[in-house]
PDB file of C-alpha atoms and ligand atoms in Angstrom:
ATOM      1  CA  MET A  23      42.955  75.914 106.193  1.00  0.00           C
ATOM      2  CA  ASN A  24      40.155  73.367 105.786  1.00  0.00           C
ATOM      3  CA  VAL A  25      39.062  72.974 102.129  1.00  0.00           C
ATOM      4  CA  PRO A  26      35.766  71.016 102.207  1.00  0.00           C
ATOM      5  CA  ASN A  27      36.123  69.471  98.767  1.00  0.00           C
ATOM      6  CA  ILE A  28      37.276  65.923  99.389  1.00  0.00           C
ATOM      7  CA  SER A  29      34.735  63.402  98.092  1.00  0.00           C
ATOM      8  CA  MET A  30      34.565  59.661  97.669  1.00  0.00           C
ATOM      9  CA  PRO A  31      35.607  58.454  94.192  1.00  0.00           C
ATOM     10  CA  GLU A  32      32.818  57.540  91.799  1.00  0.00           C
ATOM     11  CA  LEU A  33      34.478  54.322  90.690  1.00  0.00           C
ATOM     12  CA  PHE A  34      35.789  51.321  92.598  1.00  0.00           C
ATOM     13  CA  PHE A  35      38.383  48.964  91.188  1.00  0.00           C
ATOM     14  CA  GLY A  36      38.810  46.186  93.709  1.00  0.00           C
ATOM     15  CA  GLY A  37      40.817  43.165  92.700  1.00  0.00           C
ATOM     16  CA  ALA A  38      38.779  41.907  89.790  1.00  0.00           C
ATOM     17  CA  THR A  39      35.629  43.998  90.002  1.00  0.00           C
ATOM     18  CA  LEU A  40      34.665  47.379  88.645  1.00  0.00           C
ATOM     19  CA  THR A  41      31.679  49.149  90.189  1.00  0.00           C
ATOM     20  CA  GLY A  42      30.372  52.658  90.596  1.00  0.00           C
ATOM     21  CA  THR A  43      28.729  55.366  88.569  1.00  0.00           C
ATOM     22  CA  GLY A  44      28.394  54.959  84.811  1.00  0.00           C
ATOM     23  CA  ILE A  45      29.661  51.391  84.394  1.00  0.00           C
ATOM     24  CA  THR A  46      28.184  49.513  81.430  1.00  0.00           C
ATOM     25  CA  LYS A  47      28.244  45.729  81.152  1.00  0.00           C
ATOM     26  CA  SER A  48      28.270  43.684  77.957  1.00  0.00           C
ATOM     27  CA  LEU A  49      28.203  39.927  77.520  1.00  0.00           C
ATOM     28  CA  ARG A  50      29.633  37.632  74.850  1.00  0.00           C
ATOM     29  CA  THR A  51      28.111  34.163  74.636  1.00  0.00           C
ATOM     30  CA  ILE A  52      29.079  31.199  72.477  1.00  0.00           C
ATOM     31  CA  GLY A  53      26.270  32.267  70.137  1.00  0.00           C
ATOM     32  CA  ASP A  54      27.901  35.694  69.722  1.00  0.00           C
ATOM     33  CA  LEU A  55      31.211  34.120  68.702  1.00  0.00           C
ATOM     34  CA  ALA A  56      30.222  32.510  65.397  1.00  0.00           C
ATOM     35  CA  GLY A  57      33.191  32.070  63.069  1.00  0.00           C
ATOM     36  CA  ILE A  58      35.759  32.723  65.794  1.00  0.00           C
ATOM     37  CA  PHE A  59      36.811  29.164  66.660  1.00  0.00           C
ATOM     38  CA  ALA A  60      38.602  26.831  64.234  1.00  0.00           C
ATOM     39  CA  ASP A  61      36.490  23.765  65.058  1.00  0.00           C
ATOM     40  CA  GLU A  62      32.977  24.838  64.004  1.00  0.00           C
ATOM     41  CA  THR A  63      31.472  21.458  64.928  1.00  0.00           C
ATOM     42  CA  ALA A  64      32.846  21.711  68.479  1.00  0.00           C
ATOM     43  CA  TRP A  65      31.623  25.333  68.700  1.00  0.00           C
ATOM     44  CA  ALA A  66      28.122  24.329  67.485  1.00  0.00           C
ATOM     45  CA  ALA A  67      27.948  21.541  70.111  1.00  0.00           C
ATOM     46  CA  LEU A  68      28.242  24.118  72.926  1.00  0.00           C
ATOM     47  CA  SER A  69      25.133  25.861  74.250  1.00  0.00           C
ATOM     48  CA  PRO A  70      24.688  29.175  72.393  1.00  0.00           C
ATOM     49  CA  ASP A  71      23.738  30.746  75.746  1.00  0.00           C
ATOM     50  CA  LYS A  72      27.004  29.762  77.423  1.00  0.00           C
ATOM     51  CA  LEU A  73      28.766  32.877  78.688  1.00  0.00           C
ATOM     52  CA  VAL A  74      32.342  33.179  77.384  1.00  0.00           C
ATOM     53  CA  TYR A  75      33.212  36.656  78.691  1.00  0.00           C
ATOM     54  CA  GLU A  76      31.788  39.795  80.197  1.00  0.00           C
ATOM     55  CA  VAL A  77      33.159  43.315  79.868  1.00  0.00           C
ATOM     56  CA  TYR A  78      32.581  46.111  82.395  1.00  0.00           C
ATOM     57  CA  SER A  79      33.410  49.481  80.844  1.00  0.00           C
ATOM     58  CA  HIS A  80      33.688  53.046  82.014  1.00  0.00           C
ATOM     59  CA  LEU A  81      33.227  55.193  78.924  1.00  0.00           C
ATOM     60  CA  SER A  82      33.820  58.637  80.372  1.00  0.00           C
ATOM     61  CA  VAL A  83      33.162  60.568  77.142  1.00  0.00           C
ATOM     62  CA  PRO A  84      31.252  59.729  73.937  1.00  0.00           C
ATOM     63  CA  GLU A  85      33.019  57.062  71.867  1.00  0.00           C
ATOM     64  CA  GLY A  86      35.201  58.760  69.257  1.00  0.00           C
ATOM     65  CA  THR A  87      36.077  61.804  71.397  1.00  0.00           C
ATOM     66  CA  GLU A  88      39.724  62.805  71.011  1.00  0.00           C
ATOM     67  CA  GLY A  89      41.792  63.054  74.160  1.00  0.00           C
ATOM     68  CA  GLY A  90      39.689  60.932  76.500  1.00  0.00           C
ATOM     69  CA  LEU A  91      40.429  57.597  78.104  1.00  0.00           C
ATOM     70  CA  PHE A  92      38.294  54.501  78.516  1.00  0.00           C
ATOM     71  CA  PHE A  93      38.688  51.830  81.168  1.00  0.00           C
ATOM     72  CA  GLY A  94      37.488  48.247  80.985  1.00  0.00           C
ATOM     73  CA  LEU A  95      37.546  45.051  82.960  1.00  0.00           C
ATOM     74  CA  THR A  96      37.068  41.793  81.081  1.00  0.00           C
ATOM     75  CA  ARG A  97      36.291  38.490  82.802  1.00  0.00           C
ATOM     76  CA  LEU A  98      36.931  35.560  80.468  1.00  0.00           C
ATOM     77  CA  PHE A  99      35.601  32.202  81.642  1.00  0.00           C
ATOM     78  CA  PRO A 100      37.554  28.950  81.285  1.00  0.00           C
ATOM     79  CA  GLY A 101      36.615  26.509  78.545  1.00  0.00           C
ATOM     80  CA  LYS A 102      37.460  25.294  75.072  1.00  0.00           C
ATOM     81  CA  ALA A 103      35.773  24.789  71.715  1.00  0.00           C
ATOM     82  CA  GLY A 104      37.479  21.582  70.656  1.00  0.00           C
ATOM     83  CA  ASN A 105      41.139  22.138  71.536  1.00  0.00           C
ATOM     84  CA  GLU A 106      40.975  25.906  71.276  1.00  0.00           C
ATOM     85  CA  TYR A 107      40.794  27.963  74.458  1.00  0.00           C
ATOM     86  CA  PHE A 108      37.951  30.380  75.079  1.00  0.00           C
ATOM     87  CA  MET A 109      39.102  33.801  73.915  1.00  0.00           C
ATOM     88  CA  THR A 110      37.967  37.321  73.177  1.00  0.00           C
ATOM     89  CA  LYS A 111      36.941  38.273  69.631  1.00  0.00           C
ATOM     90  CA  GLY A 112      40.058  40.392  69.269  1.00  0.00           C
ATOM     91  CA  HIS A 113      40.378  43.575  67.266  1.00  0.00           C
ATOM     92  CA  PHE A 114      42.557  46.205  65.643  1.00  0.00           C
ATOM     93  CA  HIS A 115      41.665  49.742  66.583  1.00  0.00           C
ATOM     94  CA  ARG A 116      39.644  51.674  64.009  1.00  0.00           C
ATOM     95  CA  LYS A 117      42.213  54.467  64.399  1.00  0.00           C
ATOM     96  CA  ILE A 118      44.903  51.900  63.950  1.00  0.00           C
ATOM     97  CA  ASP A 119      47.762  53.800  65.595  1.00  0.00           C
ATOM     98  CA  ARG A 120      45.994  54.011  68.988  1.00  0.00           C
ATOM     99  CA  MET A 121      47.676  52.103  71.806  1.00  0.00           C
ATOM    100  CA  GLU A 122      46.268  50.303  74.834  1.00  0.00           C
ATOM    101  CA  TYR A 123      47.366  48.852  78.167  1.00  0.00           C
ATOM    102  CA  TYR A 124      46.143  45.455  79.359  1.00  0.00           C
ATOM    103  CA  TRP A 125      47.021  44.096  82.764  1.00  0.00           C
ATOM    104  CA  GLY A 126      46.306  40.773  84.419  1.00  0.00           C
ATOM    105  CA  LEU A 127      44.196  40.647  87.585  1.00  0.00           C
ATOM    106  CA  GLU A 128      43.267  37.013  88.183  1.00  0.00           C
ATOM    107  CA  GLY A 129      43.756  33.696  86.453  1.00  0.00           C
ATOM    108  CA  ASP A 130      46.177  32.690  83.719  1.00  0.00           C
ATOM    109  CA  GLY A 131      46.066  33.274  80.017  1.00  0.00           C
ATOM    110  CA  ILE A 132      47.840  34.440  76.936  1.00  0.00           C
ATOM    111  CA  LEU A 133      47.639  37.727  75.053  1.00  0.00           C
ATOM    112  CA  ILE A 134      47.919  37.126  71.318  1.00  0.00           C
ATOM    113  CA  LEU A 135      49.298  40.055  69.315  1.00  0.00           C
ATOM    114  CA  MET A 136      49.334  40.378  65.537  1.00  0.00           C
ATOM    115  CA  ASP A 137      50.816  43.209  63.481  1.00  0.00           C
ATOM    116  CA  GLU A 138      49.537  44.483  60.129  1.00  0.00           C
ATOM    117  CA  ASN A 139      51.851  42.060  58.293  1.00  0.00           C
ATOM    118  CA  ARG A 140      50.054  39.236  60.153  1.00  0.00           C
ATOM    119  CA  SER A 141      53.113  38.401  62.216  1.00  0.00           C
ATOM    120  CA  VAL A 142      51.949  36.912  65.559  1.00  0.00           C
ATOM    121  CA  ARG A 143      53.535  36.772  68.984  1.00  0.00           C
ATOM    122  CA  ALA A 144      52.085  36.133  72.426  1.00  0.00           C
ATOM    123  CA  GLU A 145      52.670  37.130  76.045  1.00  0.00           C
ATOM    124  CA  LYS A 146      51.689  35.281  79.209  1.00  0.00           C
ATOM    125  CA  MET A 147      49.054  36.994  81.359  1.00  0.00           C
ATOM    126  CA  PHE A 148      48.808  36.522  85.120  1.00  0.00           C
ATOM    127  CA  PRO A 149      48.000  38.708  88.122  1.00  0.00           C
ATOM    128  CA  GLY A 150      50.377  41.657  87.879  1.00  0.00           C
ATOM    129  CA  SER A 151      51.402  41.205  84.238  1.00  0.00           C
ATOM    130  CA  LEU A 152      51.352  44.484  82.298  1.00  0.00           C
ATOM    131  CA  HIS A 153      51.089  44.629  78.514  1.00  0.00           C
ATOM    132  CA  LEU A 154      51.576  47.678  76.312  1.00  0.00           C
ATOM    133  CA  ILE A 155      49.788  47.044  73.026  1.00  0.00           C
ATOM    134  CA  GLY A 156      51.393  49.223  70.383  1.00  0.00           C
ATOM    135  CA  GLY A 157      49.679  50.970  67.490  1.00  0.00           C
ATOM    136  CA  GLY A 158      48.821  48.737  64.548  1.00  0.00           C
ATOM    137  CA  ILE A 159      48.649  45.615  66.708  1.00  0.00           C
ATOM    138  CA  ALA A 160      45.535  43.423  66.877  1.00  0.00           C
ATOM    139  CA  HIS A 161      44.944  41.954  70.344  1.00  0.00           C
ATOM    140  CA  ARG A 162      43.057  38.953  71.675  1.00  0.00           C
ATOM    141  CA  VAL A 163      43.175  37.137  75.028  1.00  0.00           C
ATOM    142  CA  ALA A 164      42.755  33.394  75.656  1.00  0.00           C
ATOM    143  CA  ASN A 165      42.082  31.778  79.049  1.00  0.00           C
ATOM    144  CA  THR A 166      44.437  28.801  79.462  1.00  0.00           C
ATOM    145  CA  GLY A 167      43.463  28.016  83.067  1.00  0.00           C
ATOM    146  CA  ASN A 168      40.587  26.443  84.984  1.00  0.00           C
ATOM    147  CA  VAL A 169      39.341  29.614  86.670  1.00  0.00           C
ATOM    148  CA  PRO A 170      38.183  32.950  85.231  1.00  0.00           C
ATOM    149  CA  LEU A 171      40.867  35.174  83.738  1.00  0.00           C
ATOM    150  CA  SER A 172      40.276  38.840  84.502  1.00  0.00           C
ATOM    151  CA  PHE A 173      42.224  41.703  83.024  1.00  0.00           C
ATOM    152  CA  ALA A 174      41.895  45.457  83.005  1.00  0.00           C
ATOM    153  CA  ALA A 175      42.330  47.680  79.972  1.00  0.00           C
ATOM    154  CA  CYS A 176      42.837  51.380  79.327  1.00  0.00           C
ATOM    155  CA  TRP A 177      42.577  52.813  75.831  1.00  0.00           C
ATOM    156  CA  ALA A 178      42.028  56.070  73.965  1.00  0.00           C
ATOM    157  CA  SER A 179      38.409  57.147  73.567  1.00  0.00           C
ATOM    158  CA  ASP A 180      38.912  57.744  69.830  1.00  0.00           C
ATOM    159  CA  ALA A 181      40.513  54.322  69.195  1.00  0.00           C
ATOM    160  CA  GLY A 182      37.344  52.442  68.217  1.00  0.00           C
ATOM    161  CA  HIS A 183      37.187  48.742  67.385  1.00  0.00           C
ATOM    162  CA  ASN A 184      37.814  47.199  63.979  1.00  0.00           C
ATOM    163  CA  TYR A 185      36.387  43.696  64.213  1.00  0.00           C
ATOM    164  CA  GLN A 186      35.936  43.277  60.471  1.00  0.00           C
ATOM    165  CA  GLU A 187      39.556  42.491  59.643  1.00  0.00           C
ATOM    166  CA  ILE A 188      39.548  39.693  62.216  1.00  0.00           C
ATOM    167  CA  ALA A 189      36.120  38.452  61.081  1.00  0.00           C
ATOM    168  CA  ASP A 190      37.396  38.286  57.488  1.00  0.00           C
ATOM    169  CA  ASN A 191      40.900  36.909  58.000  1.00  0.00           C
ATOM    170  CA  GLY A 192      41.201  35.833  61.644  1.00  0.00           C
ATOM    171  CA  PHE A 193      44.522  35.868  63.452  1.00  0.00           C
ATOM    172  CA  ALA A 194      47.455  34.164  61.709  1.00  0.00           C
ATOM    173  CA  ALA A 195      47.854  31.834  64.706  1.00  0.00           C
ATOM    174  CA  ARG A 196      45.505  30.249  67.225  1.00  0.00           C
ATOM    175  CA  LEU A 197      46.084  29.164  70.790  1.00  0.00           C
ATOM    176  CA  MET A 198      45.392  25.425  71.013  1.00  0.00           C
ATOM    177  CA  GLU A 199      45.864  22.878  73.759  1.00  0.00           C
ATOM    178  CA  ILE A 200      48.345  20.326  72.401  1.00  0.00           C
ATOM    179  CA  ASN A 201      49.359  17.435  74.674  1.00  0.00           C
ATOM    180  CA  GLY A 202      48.005  19.388  77.635  1.00  0.00           C
ATOM    181  CA  THR A 203      49.887  22.628  77.029  1.00  0.00           C
ATOM    182  CA  PRO A 204      48.967  25.849  75.238  1.00  0.00           C
ATOM    183  CA  GLN A 205      50.683  26.300  71.881  1.00  0.00           C
ATOM    184  CA  LEU A 206      50.370  28.862  69.100  1.00  0.00           C
ATOM    185  CA  CYS A 207      49.368  27.028  65.936  1.00  0.00           C
ATOM    186  CA  THR A 208      49.052  28.269  62.388  1.00  0.00           C
ATOM    187  CA  ILE A 209      46.120  26.034  61.401  1.00  0.00           C
TER     188      ILE A 209
HETATM  189  C1  M6P B 377      39.156  45.056  76.777  1.00  0.00           C
HETATM  190  C2  M6P B 377      39.208  46.255  75.861  1.00  0.00           C
HETATM  191  C3  M6P B 377      37.860  46.500  75.228  1.00  0.00           C
HETATM  192  C4  M6P B 377      37.366  45.229  74.558  1.00  0.00           C
HETATM  193  C5  M6P B 377      37.328  44.073  75.546  1.00  0.00           C
HETATM  194  C6  M6P B 377      36.913  42.737  74.917  1.00  0.00           C
HETATM  195  O1  M6P B 377      38.375  45.359  77.901  1.00  0.00           O
HETATM  196  O2  M6P B 377      40.154  46.041  74.842  1.00  0.00           O
HETATM  197  O3  M6P B 377      37.971  47.544  74.278  1.00  0.00           O
HETATM  198  O4  M6P B 377      36.097  45.439  73.976  1.00  0.00           O
HETATM  199  O5  M6P B 377      38.631  43.910  76.102  1.00  0.00           O
HETATM  200  O6  M6P B 377      37.666  42.432  73.776  1.00  0.00           O
HETATM  201  P1  M6P B 377      36.990  42.330  72.316  1.00  0.00           P
HETATM  202  O7  M6P B 377      36.366  43.677  72.034  1.00  0.00           O
HETATM  203  O8  M6P B 377      38.117  42.001  71.405  1.00  0.00           O
HETATM  204  O9  M6P B 377      35.948  41.274  72.384  1.00  0.00           O
HETATM  205 ZN1   ZN B 378      41.765  47.440  71.938  1.00  0.00          ZN
END
């Protein structure tokens, strides 16, 4: 029996690109990342228009809807402000128990994870690395390489983003280049 209901997908996830119907794109420049880097003088010396990362998102339902899933692809460019690697803003989820998967697509970096007691640990990211971010864990990614770091993400549509906690108190450790290698530092 021929059932004539096979269509092309609406979304295309090829290597490190996300295209198709309903993809939104947002940009984060150096100017958008005020207060994020430890060395404010080094941050201020960079062009405010310099692109640090771009996020392609597929938000399949209105933000806040229970039971849905969101998908994102973040491309984080290489660079440093002083000795600190370019990184995402990082966030807890507004519904703090909501979990998320990150997985590495291209480039090399480090996922920095901090629990509600401000205890920090980190995992290497590379093409094929898969990271389950538990509830109550703030997450931020730093690019430690010389080429863009791309990673995909899937999270609950009612998770939301709590940037305020990080804006107020930061992460308890930062990823700095020390003697040519990435190290977590508590400065
Ligand atoms: C991933 C997801 C998104 C997030 C993006 C950038 O794609 O976790 O929810 O917005 O990374 O990270 P941030 O929001 O911390 O800048
Ligand atoms: Zn998240």
